[in-house]
Short mmCIF file of C-alpha atoms in Angstrom, two decimals:
data_model
loop_
_atom_site.label_atom_id
_atom_site.label_comp_id
_atom_site.label_asym_id
_atom_site.label_seq_id
_atom_site.Cartn_x
_atom_site.Cartn_y
_atom_site.Cartn_z
CA LEU A 40 0.16 0.01 0.01
CA MET A 41 2.99 2.49 0.58
CA ARG A 42 3.33 2.52 -3.27
CA LYS A 43 0.12 3.60 -3.57
CA LEU A 44 1.11 6.81 -1.66
CA SER A 45 2.30 9.58 -4.08
CA PRO A 46 5.63 11.14 -3.20
CA GLN A 47 3.72 14.48 -2.53
CA LEU A 48 1.83 12.95 0.17
CA VAL A 49 4.93 11.52 1.92
CA HIS A 50 6.59 14.75 1.56
CA ALA A 51 3.38 16.40 2.96
CA PHE A 52 3.43 14.01 6.02
CA SER A 53 6.97 14.70 6.76
CA SER A 54 6.14 18.66 6.53
CA ALA A 55 3.26 18.31 9.16
CA LEU A 56 5.81 16.61 11.25
CA LEU A 57 8.26 19.24 10.89
CA GLN A 58 5.66 22.15 11.62
CA GLN A 59 4.79 20.33 15.04
CA LYS A 60 8.57 20.06 15.73
CA ARG A 61 8.37 16.47 15.40
CA GLY A 62 10.60 15.78 12.29
CA GLY A 63 13.12 13.65 14.37
CA GLU A 64 10.15 11.15 14.57
CA ARG A 65 9.69 11.07 10.84
CA ASP A 66 11.24 7.47 10.19
CA ASP A 67 9.26 6.21 13.05
CA CYS A 68 6.09 7.68 12.13
CA LEU A 69 6.27 6.52 8.46
CA LYS A 70 6.91 3.14 10.01
CA TRP A 71 3.67 3.27 12.02
CA LEU A 72 1.90 4.34 8.90
CA ARG A 73 3.22 1.64 6.85
CA TYR A 74 2.21 -1.14 9.64
CA TYR A 75 -1.35 0.55 9.66
CA LEU A 76 -1.78 0.46 6.12
CA ASP A 77 -0.87 -3.08 6.12
CA PHE A 78 -2.82 -3.96 8.98
CA CYS A 79 -5.94 -2.33 7.15
CA ALA A 80 -4.82 -4.28 3.90
CA LYS A 81 -4.82 -7.58 5.80
CA TYR A 82 -8.05 -7.23 7.84
CA HIS A 83 -9.91 -5.06 5.23
CA HIS A 84 -10.23 -1.95 7.45
CA PRO A 85 -10.77 1.42 5.36
CA PRO A 86 -7.50 3.17 5.88
CA ARG A 87 -9.24 6.56 6.07
CA ASP A 88 -11.82 5.44 8.62
CA ALA A 89 -10.50 6.63 12.21
CA ASP A 90 -12.63 3.50 13.68
CA SER A 91 -9.99 1.39 12.29
CA LEU A 92 -7.42 2.89 14.95
CA SER A 93 -8.61 1.08 17.67
CA PRO A 94 -8.29 -2.47 16.38
CA PHE A 95 -4.84 -1.55 15.25
CA LEU A 96 -3.85 -0.50 18.80
CA GLN A 97 -5.17 -3.66 20.01
CA LYS A 98 -3.04 -5.48 17.50
CA LEU A 99 -0.01 -3.46 18.73
CA ALA A 100 -0.69 -4.26 22.35
CA SER A 101 -0.69 -8.15 21.46
CA LYS A 102 2.75 -7.31 20.06
CA ASN A 103 3.78 -6.08 23.42
CA GLN A 104 4.39 -2.53 21.92
CA SER A 105 5.01 -0.09 24.85
CA LYS A 106 2.83 2.76 25.76
CA ALA A 107 5.13 5.35 24.36
CA GLN A 108 5.29 3.66 20.80
CA GLN A 109 1.39 3.33 21.00
CA GLU A 110 0.94 6.98 21.50
CA GLN A 111 3.57 7.52 18.61
CA ALA A 112 1.31 5.60 16.29
CA VAL A 113 -1.67 7.36 17.23
CA TYR A 114 0.17 10.69 16.67
CA ALA A 115 1.21 9.68 13.11
CA LEU A 116 -2.15 8.36 11.99
CA THR A 117 -3.81 11.57 13.33
CA VAL A 118 -1.61 13.48 10.98
CA PHE A 119 -2.29 10.97 8.15
CA TYR A 120 -6.20 11.26 8.84
CA ALA A 121 -5.76 15.15 8.58
CA LEU A 122 -3.86 14.94 5.28
CA MET A 123 -6.51 12.65 3.67
CA THR A 124 -9.29 15.07 4.65
CA GLU A 125 -6.99 18.24 3.25
CA TRP A 126 -4.85 16.74 0.58
CA PRO A 127 -5.65 18.75 -2.62
CA ARG A 128 -6.87 16.26 -5.29
CA GLU A 129 -4.86 17.80 -7.99
CA HIS A 130 -1.68 16.69 -6.69
CA ALA A 131 -2.49 13.04 -5.30
CA GLY A 132 -3.20 10.26 -7.48
CA ASP A 133 -3.87 8.07 -4.53
CA ARG A 134 -6.63 10.50 -3.32
CA ALA A 135 -8.27 9.78 -6.75
CA GLN A 136 -8.17 6.23 -6.08
CA MET A 137 -9.62 6.69 -2.36
CA ASP A 138 -12.56 9.08 -3.84
CA LYS A 139 -13.37 6.38 -6.30
CA GLU A 140 -13.50 3.73 -3.28
CA ALA A 141 -15.41 6.35 -0.90
CA PRO A 142 -18.87 5.10 -1.73
CA TRP A 143 -17.88 1.67 -0.88
CA ASP A 144 -16.37 3.26 2.36
CA ALA A 145 -19.94 4.45 3.10
CA CYS A 146 -21.38 1.09 2.67
CA VAL A 147 -18.98 -0.12 5.15
CA GLU A 148 -19.94 2.54 7.69
CA ARG A 149 -23.72 1.51 7.02
CA LEU A 150 -22.77 -2.13 7.44
CA LYS A 151 -21.33 -1.32 11.05
CA LYS A 152 -24.59 0.48 11.96
CA GLU A 153 -26.74 -2.43 10.60
CA VAL A 154 -24.75 -5.06 12.18
CA ALA A 155 -24.66 -3.32 15.68
CA LEU A 156 -28.42 -2.62 15.23
CA ARG A 157 -28.80 -6.53 15.14
CA GLN A 158 -26.33 -7.10 17.87
CA TYR A 159 -24.13 -9.33 15.72
CA SER A 160 -20.71 -10.42 16.92
CA PRO A 161 -17.66 -8.52 15.85
CA LYS A 162 -16.39 -11.63 13.85
CA THR A 163 -19.64 -11.33 11.98
CA LEU A 164 -18.80 -7.51 11.00
CA ALA A 165 -15.21 -8.45 10.01
CA THR A 166 -16.44 -11.40 7.83
CA TYR A 167 -18.97 -9.51 6.25
CA ARG A 168 -16.78 -6.45 5.62
CA HIS A 169 -14.17 -8.53 4.23
CA TRP A 170 -16.52 -10.03 1.56
CA ILE A 171 -18.03 -6.59 0.60
CA SER A 172 -14.53 -5.43 0.19
CA GLN A 173 -13.64 -8.39 -2.09
CA PHE A 174 -16.94 -7.87 -4.06
CA ALA A 175 -16.18 -4.11 -4.47
CA LYS A 176 -12.60 -5.07 -5.91
CA PHE A 177 -14.24 -7.61 -8.41
CA LEU A 178 -16.64 -5.02 -9.44
CA LYS A 179 -13.64 -2.68 -9.79
CA HIS A 180 -15.23 -0.26 -7.29
CA LYS A 181 -18.29 0.20 -9.69
CA ASP A 182 -20.86 2.87 -8.25
CA PRO A 183 -22.80 0.87 -5.52
CA ALA A 184 -25.90 2.57 -6.61
CA THR A 185 -25.63 0.66 -10.01
CA VAL A 186 -24.98 -2.85 -8.44
CA ASN A 187 -27.69 -5.50 -9.06
CA ALA A 188 -28.28 -9.19 -8.89
CA GLU A 189 -26.47 -10.01 -12.05
CA ASP A 190 -23.24 -8.56 -10.27
CA ALA A 191 -23.73 -10.92 -7.40
CA LYS A 192 -24.32 -13.83 -9.67
CA ARG A 193 -20.95 -13.28 -11.66
CA TYR A 194 -19.23 -12.80 -8.47
CA LEU A 195 -20.25 -16.20 -6.81
CA THR A 196 -20.14 -17.99 -10.07
CA TRP A 197 -16.41 -16.84 -10.28
CA LEU A 198 -15.63 -17.81 -6.73
CA ALA A 199 -16.69 -21.33 -7.45
CA VAL A 200 -15.39 -21.71 -11.02
CA GLU A 201 -12.26 -19.66 -11.06
CA ARG A 202 -11.26 -19.57 -7.49
CA LYS A 203 -12.28 -23.13 -6.60
CA VAL A 204 -13.39 -22.21 -3.19
CA ALA A 205 -14.92 -24.59 -0.68
CA ALA A 206 -18.80 -24.66 -0.55
CA SER A 207 -18.72 -23.12 3.09
CA THR A 208 -16.61 -20.26 1.62
CA GLN A 209 -19.25 -19.43 -1.24
CA ASN A 210 -22.06 -19.48 1.31
CA GLN A 211 -20.17 -17.11 3.72
CA ALA A 212 -19.79 -14.80 0.83
CA PHE A 213 -23.46 -15.50 -0.22
CA ASN A 214 -24.63 -14.61 3.29
CA ALA A 215 -22.35 -11.36 3.13
CA LEU A 216 -23.92 -10.22 -0.07
CA LEU A 217 -27.44 -11.07 0.90
CA PHE A 218 -26.93 -8.73 3.85
CA LEU A 219 -25.44 -5.98 1.69
CA TYR A 220 -28.32 -6.13 -0.69
CA ARG A 221 -31.04 -6.31 1.59
CA HIS A 222 -30.09 -4.07 4.41
CA ILE A 223 -27.71 -1.51 2.73
CA LEU A 224 -28.27 -1.21 -1.05
CA LYS A 225 -32.00 -2.19 -0.68
CA VAL A 226 -31.90 -4.17 -3.98
CA ASP A 227 -33.45 -7.26 -4.83
CA TYR A 228 -31.50 -10.28 -4.45
CA ASP A 229 -33.09 -13.15 -6.28
CA LEU A 230 -30.25 -15.52 -7.39
CA LYS A 231 -32.66 -18.54 -8.18
CA ASP A 232 -30.81 -21.25 -9.79
CA ASP A 233 -28.27 -19.10 -11.99
CA VAL A 234 -25.30 -19.46 -9.56
CA VAL A 235 -22.80 -22.23 -9.93
CA ARG A 236 -22.52 -23.73 -6.37
CA ALA A 237 -19.17 -25.09 -5.05
CA LYS A 238 -19.51 -28.84 -4.24
CA ARG A 239 -20.15 -29.36 -0.53
CA THR A 240 -17.94 -32.12 0.78
CA ARG A 241 -18.63 -34.06 3.91
CA TYR A 242 -16.38 -33.08 6.62
CA ILE A 243 -15.18 -35.22 9.48
CA PRO A 244 -13.23 -33.22 12.11
CA THR A 245 -9.86 -34.23 13.31
CA VAL A 246 -9.77 -35.93 17.02
CA MET A 247 -6.63 -36.48 19.08
CA THR A 248 -6.45 -39.18 21.42
CA ARG A 249 -6.19 -38.65 25.17
CA GLU A 250 -2.59 -39.26 24.93
CA GLU A 251 -1.94 -36.81 22.28
CA VAL A 252 -3.92 -34.15 24.06
CA ASP A 253 -1.63 -34.53 26.99
CA LEU A 254 1.37 -34.37 24.78
CA VAL A 255 0.47 -31.29 23.15
CA ILE A 256 -0.65 -29.42 26.31
CA SER A 257 2.73 -30.61 27.82
CA TYR A 258 4.53 -28.48 25.22
CA LEU A 259 2.45 -25.29 25.90
CA PRO A 260 3.91 -22.62 28.30
CA TYR A 261 1.93 -21.15 31.10
CA PRO A 262 -1.04 -19.82 30.96
CA LYS A 263 -1.52 -20.90 27.43
CA ASN A 264 -1.55 -24.69 28.61
CA LEU A 265 -4.35 -23.83 30.93
CA VAL A 266 -6.33 -22.35 27.82
CA ALA A 267 -5.97 -25.61 26.29
CA LYS A 268 -6.94 -27.67 29.30
CA LEU A 269 -10.25 -25.63 29.55
CA GLN A 270 -10.79 -26.06 25.95
CA TYR A 271 -10.50 -29.70 26.25
CA GLY A 272 -11.84 -30.19 29.63
CA CYS A 273 -15.16 -27.97 28.88
CA GLY A 274 -15.61 -28.19 25.24
CA LEU A 275 -14.91 -24.23 24.61
CA ARG A 276 -14.46 -22.36 21.52
CA LEU A 277 -11.32 -20.39 21.71
CA PHE A 278 -12.81 -16.93 21.74
CA GLU A 279 -15.02 -18.47 24.67
CA ALA A 280 -12.11 -19.68 26.49
CA LEU A 281 -10.29 -16.24 26.05
CA ASN A 282 -13.45 -14.27 26.98
CA LEU A 283 -13.56 -15.73 30.55
CA ARG A 284 -13.80 -13.57 33.39
CA VAL A 285 -13.23 -14.18 37.10
CA GLN A 286 -16.93 -14.30 37.89
CA CYS A 287 -17.09 -17.23 35.34
CA LEU A 288 -15.68 -19.70 37.68
CA ASN A 289 -17.73 -21.20 40.24
CA PHE A 290 -15.29 -23.11 42.43
CA ASP A 291 -18.06 -24.18 45.12
CA GLU A 292 -20.09 -25.97 42.64
CA CYS A 293 -17.37 -26.78 40.05
CA ILE A 294 -19.36 -24.87 37.30
CA LEU A 295 -17.97 -22.90 34.56
CA THR A 296 -20.44 -20.45 33.10
CA VAL A 297 -19.78 -19.11 29.53
CA HIS A 298 -21.29 -15.84 28.75
CA ASP A 299 -22.34 -14.58 25.29
CA GLY A 300 -21.27 -17.64 23.44
CA LYS A 301 -21.75 -18.11 19.75
CA GLY A 302 -25.08 -16.59 18.90
CA LYS A 303 -24.94 -14.46 22.16
CA LYS A 304 -26.02 -17.41 24.24
CA ASP A 305 -24.91 -18.29 27.60
CA ARG A 306 -24.47 -21.98 28.96
CA ALA A 307 -22.91 -23.77 32.10
CA VAL A 308 -20.54 -26.75 31.91
CA PRO A 309 -18.91 -28.75 34.65
CA LEU A 310 -15.61 -27.59 35.56
CA PRO A 311 -12.86 -30.35 35.55
CA ARG A 312 -12.23 -31.14 39.43
CA THR A 313 -8.51 -32.23 38.26
CA LEU A 314 -7.95 -28.42 37.22
CA LEU A 315 -9.22 -26.94 40.57
CA ALA A 316 -5.89 -26.48 42.26
CA GLU A 317 -4.10 -25.24 39.15
CA LEU A 318 -7.07 -22.82 38.50
CA GLU A 319 -6.81 -21.47 42.17
CA ALA A 320 -3.06 -20.89 41.72
CA HIS A 321 -3.67 -18.91 38.42
CA MET A 322 -6.47 -16.79 40.34
CA GLU A 323 -3.69 -15.65 42.78
CA ARG A 324 -1.75 -14.33 39.92
CA VAL A 325 -4.83 -12.61 38.55
CA LYS A 326 -5.35 -10.91 41.81
CA LYS A 327 -1.98 -9.66 41.95
CA LEU A 328 -2.14 -8.31 38.41
CA HIS A 329 -5.40 -6.58 39.32
CA GLN A 330 -3.77 -5.12 42.54
CA LYS A 331 -0.93 -3.74 40.36
CA ASP A 332 -3.08 -2.33 37.77
CA LEU A 333 -5.10 -0.42 40.66
CA ASP A 334 -1.90 0.81 42.15
CA GLU A 335 -1.06 2.43 38.73
CA HIS A 336 -4.45 3.76 38.46
CA TYR A 337 -5.52 2.05 35.23
CA ASP A 338 -9.11 2.69 33.53
CA GLY A 339 -10.32 -0.88 34.11
CA VAL A 340 -10.75 -3.79 31.28
CA PHE A 341 -12.60 -3.52 28.19
CA MET A 342 -16.54 -4.13 29.11
CA PRO A 343 -19.05 -5.79 26.84
CA SER A 344 -21.67 -3.41 25.03
CA ALA A 345 -22.85 -0.51 27.04
CA PHE A 346 -21.73 -1.71 30.36
CA ASP A 347 -19.54 1.22 30.80
CA ARG A 348 -22.44 3.67 30.73
CA LYS A 349 -24.48 1.58 33.10
CA TRP A 350 -21.65 0.87 35.76
CA LYS A 351 -19.02 3.33 35.08
CA HIS A 352 -16.10 1.92 37.43
CA ALA A 353 -17.27 -1.96 36.77
CA GLY A 354 -14.33 -2.22 34.78
CA LYS A 355 -12.03 -1.96 37.76
CA ASP A 356 -13.84 -4.57 39.86
CA TYR A 357 -12.05 -7.77 40.43
CA PRO A 358 -15.14 -9.96 39.10
CA TRP A 359 -14.95 -8.50 35.63
CA GLN A 360 -11.10 -9.10 35.49
CA TRP A 361 -10.00 -11.17 32.60
CA LEU A 362 -9.28 -14.88 33.45
CA PHE A 363 -6.31 -14.59 30.66
CA ALA A 364 -5.34 -10.99 30.59
CA ALA A 365 -2.99 -9.47 28.01
CA LYS A 366 0.50 -8.75 29.12
CA THR A 367 0.01 -4.88 28.28
CA ARG A 368 -2.74 -2.41 28.38
CA THR A 369 -4.22 -0.82 25.31
CA LEU A 370 -4.54 2.79 24.63
CA VAL A 371 -8.23 3.88 23.51
CA PRO A 372 -7.54 6.77 21.26
CA GLU A 373 -11.09 8.33 21.67
CA SER A 374 -10.87 8.71 25.50
CA GLY A 375 -7.02 8.37 26.01
CA GLU A 376 -7.55 5.58 28.54
CA TYR A 377 -5.27 2.54 28.91
CA ARG A 378 -7.60 -0.41 29.41
CA ARG A 379 -6.57 -4.23 29.71
CA TYR A 380 -7.72 -6.56 27.01
CA HIS A 381 -7.65 -10.36 27.23
CA MET A 382 -4.78 -12.66 25.40
CA HIS A 383 -5.00 -12.15 21.83
CA GLU A 384 -6.07 -15.23 19.75
CA THR A 385 -3.03 -14.95 17.59
CA GLN A 386 -0.54 -15.45 20.64
CA TYR A 387 -2.37 -18.57 21.61
CA GLN A 388 -2.65 -20.01 18.10
CA LYS A 389 1.22 -19.32 17.48
CA ALA A 390 2.01 -21.12 20.74
CA LEU A 391 -0.26 -24.00 19.90
CA ARG A 392 1.36 -24.46 16.31
CA LYS A 393 5.05 -24.47 17.75
CA ALA A 394 3.58 -26.95 20.35
CA VAL A 395 2.03 -29.52 17.77
CA LEU A 396 5.35 -29.33 15.84
CA LYS A 397 7.23 -30.32 18.93
CA ALA A 398 4.88 -33.20 19.51
CA LYS A 399 5.37 -34.42 15.95
CA LEU A 400 1.72 -35.45 15.58
CA PRO A 401 0.57 -36.76 12.06
CA LYS A 402 -2.33 -34.82 12.30
CA ARG A 403 -3.70 -31.21 11.49
CA VAL A 404 -4.23 -29.63 14.95
CA THR A 405 -5.81 -26.40 15.64
CA SER A 406 -7.37 -24.80 18.74
CA HIS A 407 -10.74 -26.26 17.57
CA THR A 408 -9.43 -29.70 17.76
CA PHE A 409 -9.68 -29.61 21.56
CA ARG A 410 -13.36 -28.93 21.35
CA HIS A 411 -13.88 -31.64 18.69
CA SER A 412 -11.93 -34.09 20.79
CA PHE A 413 -13.96 -33.27 23.98
CA ALA A 414 -17.20 -34.32 22.04
CA THR A 415 -15.85 -37.43 20.45
CA HIS A 416 -14.41 -38.66 23.82
CA LEU A 417 -17.98 -38.14 25.66
CA LEU A 418 -19.58 -39.98 22.83
CA GLN A 419 -17.15 -42.85 23.19
CA ALA A 420 -17.84 -42.88 26.87
CA ASN A 421 -21.74 -43.26 26.09
CA TYR A 422 -22.85 -39.85 26.78
CA ASP A 423 -26.31 -39.04 25.40
CA ILE A 424 -26.02 -37.04 21.94
CA ARG A 425 -28.54 -34.45 23.46
CA THR A 426 -26.36 -33.88 26.79
CA ILE A 427 -23.36 -33.41 24.35
CA GLN A 428 -25.26 -30.92 22.20
CA VAL A 429 -26.10 -28.71 25.25
CA MET A 430 -22.55 -28.91 26.67
CA LEU A 431 -21.30 -27.50 23.19
CA GLY A 432 -23.95 -25.07 22.90
CA HIS A 433 -25.02 -26.18 19.62
CA SER A 434 -28.57 -24.90 18.39
CA ASP A 435 -29.09 -27.92 16.38
CA VAL A 436 -28.65 -31.48 17.21
CA LYS A 437 -27.64 -32.18 13.71
CA THR A 438 -24.31 -30.23 14.25
CA THR A 439 -23.55 -32.52 17.05
CA MET A 440 -24.37 -35.53 15.05
CA ILE A 441 -21.15 -35.13 12.95
CA TYR A 442 -19.33 -36.88 15.87
CA THR A 443 -21.03 -40.04 15.50
CA HIS A 444 -18.95 -40.48 12.30
CA VAL A 445 -15.73 -40.21 14.01
CA VAL A 446 -16.84 -42.77 16.46
CA GLN A 447 -17.89 -44.98 13.90
CA SER A 448 -14.48 -44.75 12.14
CA LYS A 449 -13.01 -45.47 15.30
CA THR A 450 -14.71 -49.01 15.52
CA LEU A 451 -14.25 -49.93 11.98
CA LYS A 452 -11.71 -52.54 12.45
CA GLU A 453 -14.40 -54.30 14.66
CA GLN A 454 -16.72 -54.53 11.85
CA GLN A 455 -17.15 -57.58 9.58
CA SER A 456 -17.46 -58.26 5.85
CA PRO A 457 -20.36 -60.35 4.66
CA LEU A 458 -17.73 -62.98 3.27
CA ASP A 459 -16.48 -63.40 7.19
CA PHE A 460 -19.97 -64.43 8.52
CA PRO A 461 -20.32 -68.04 9.51
CA VAL A 462 -21.78 -70.36 6.92
CA SER A 463 -24.82 -72.20 8.18
CA PRO A 464 -24.95 -76.03 6.99
CA VAL A 465 -26.94 -76.64 4.23
CA ARG A 466 -30.12 -79.05 5.28
CA GLY A 467 -30.61 -82.03 3.19
#
């Protein structure tokens, strides 16, 4: 993306730094600008949108960047936003390209409002934004006002025929465009049978044995090993495990409560008794970190939805603290506050990948494999499928039924061919 910035714009950026007597920071500020543009390109955030700054700073915090570095990044991007507003069109080729993309940026802004209105998850917003961005590129940023159903048909067919995407990927794009047409563009979205559909394959999840689970966990450092144990021991999705707060644990009843799981649903699962001592020791560390934050007059943890407006200081209360907190606090540019976020998903995923490589397993193992193993091992222990459905938080038992295929494959060696059946003697 740096190639898209004209030399005039880079010069203007440097001049703005000199005017504010921060010319000595030019190289560092350009570095933060480059990182920011790379981040926007990778995660499909509009570069000119100041709302893209908060997720960028959370990314910096997950990379253990210091407060001073985060503040310098905020300053650099504030200068960039100002230049994008004031930069004269006749001197910036990149501004012309951004003006061409502006109507689609407006679609993204409306997308945020529509998603927030329906209280969809941030992951849903990110997914829809990704596909709308890809759709706009496919149409070469054609004016959204002239987009019709034929454009969607061409794009979805192109995904299946040219890109050869999986059926689930094409369905994801289909749902994103459906939302775009219905709620943002207000255009008819009747595709009928004109779209070439990607062939749906039957997916059987990868499952580890109990020995393999223990082996992988043994290579994970603390506290990531505890995250993996909770994933396997309670059947948690990764985001559910990382979103756990102190108040989610009930040691007296040995119950773990998952709040705002997939579909904004809560559920309670048994807390493994073998983890009680380890969890209690971990809670002592959480208490020490919380006290340290209080002593340093921090602004609390990030809170869900509008809790900050309802209970202004609840983010500093112990029950709301993250069970797996990030190492550093994150700067909130709108308020100038430093708040603590939970451990970033990528940190855990990188550690897990290293652990799997060290374990030398002949399987493709991800964080979700612990959840698959949890369900399969319960099924092998003769747990009722309905019980497993509730513990996993599935809306439909058909989703849980996929694990019956895994159990069948485990007992394949016990099945017989008809040729191996004993032959009854022929009566005379």
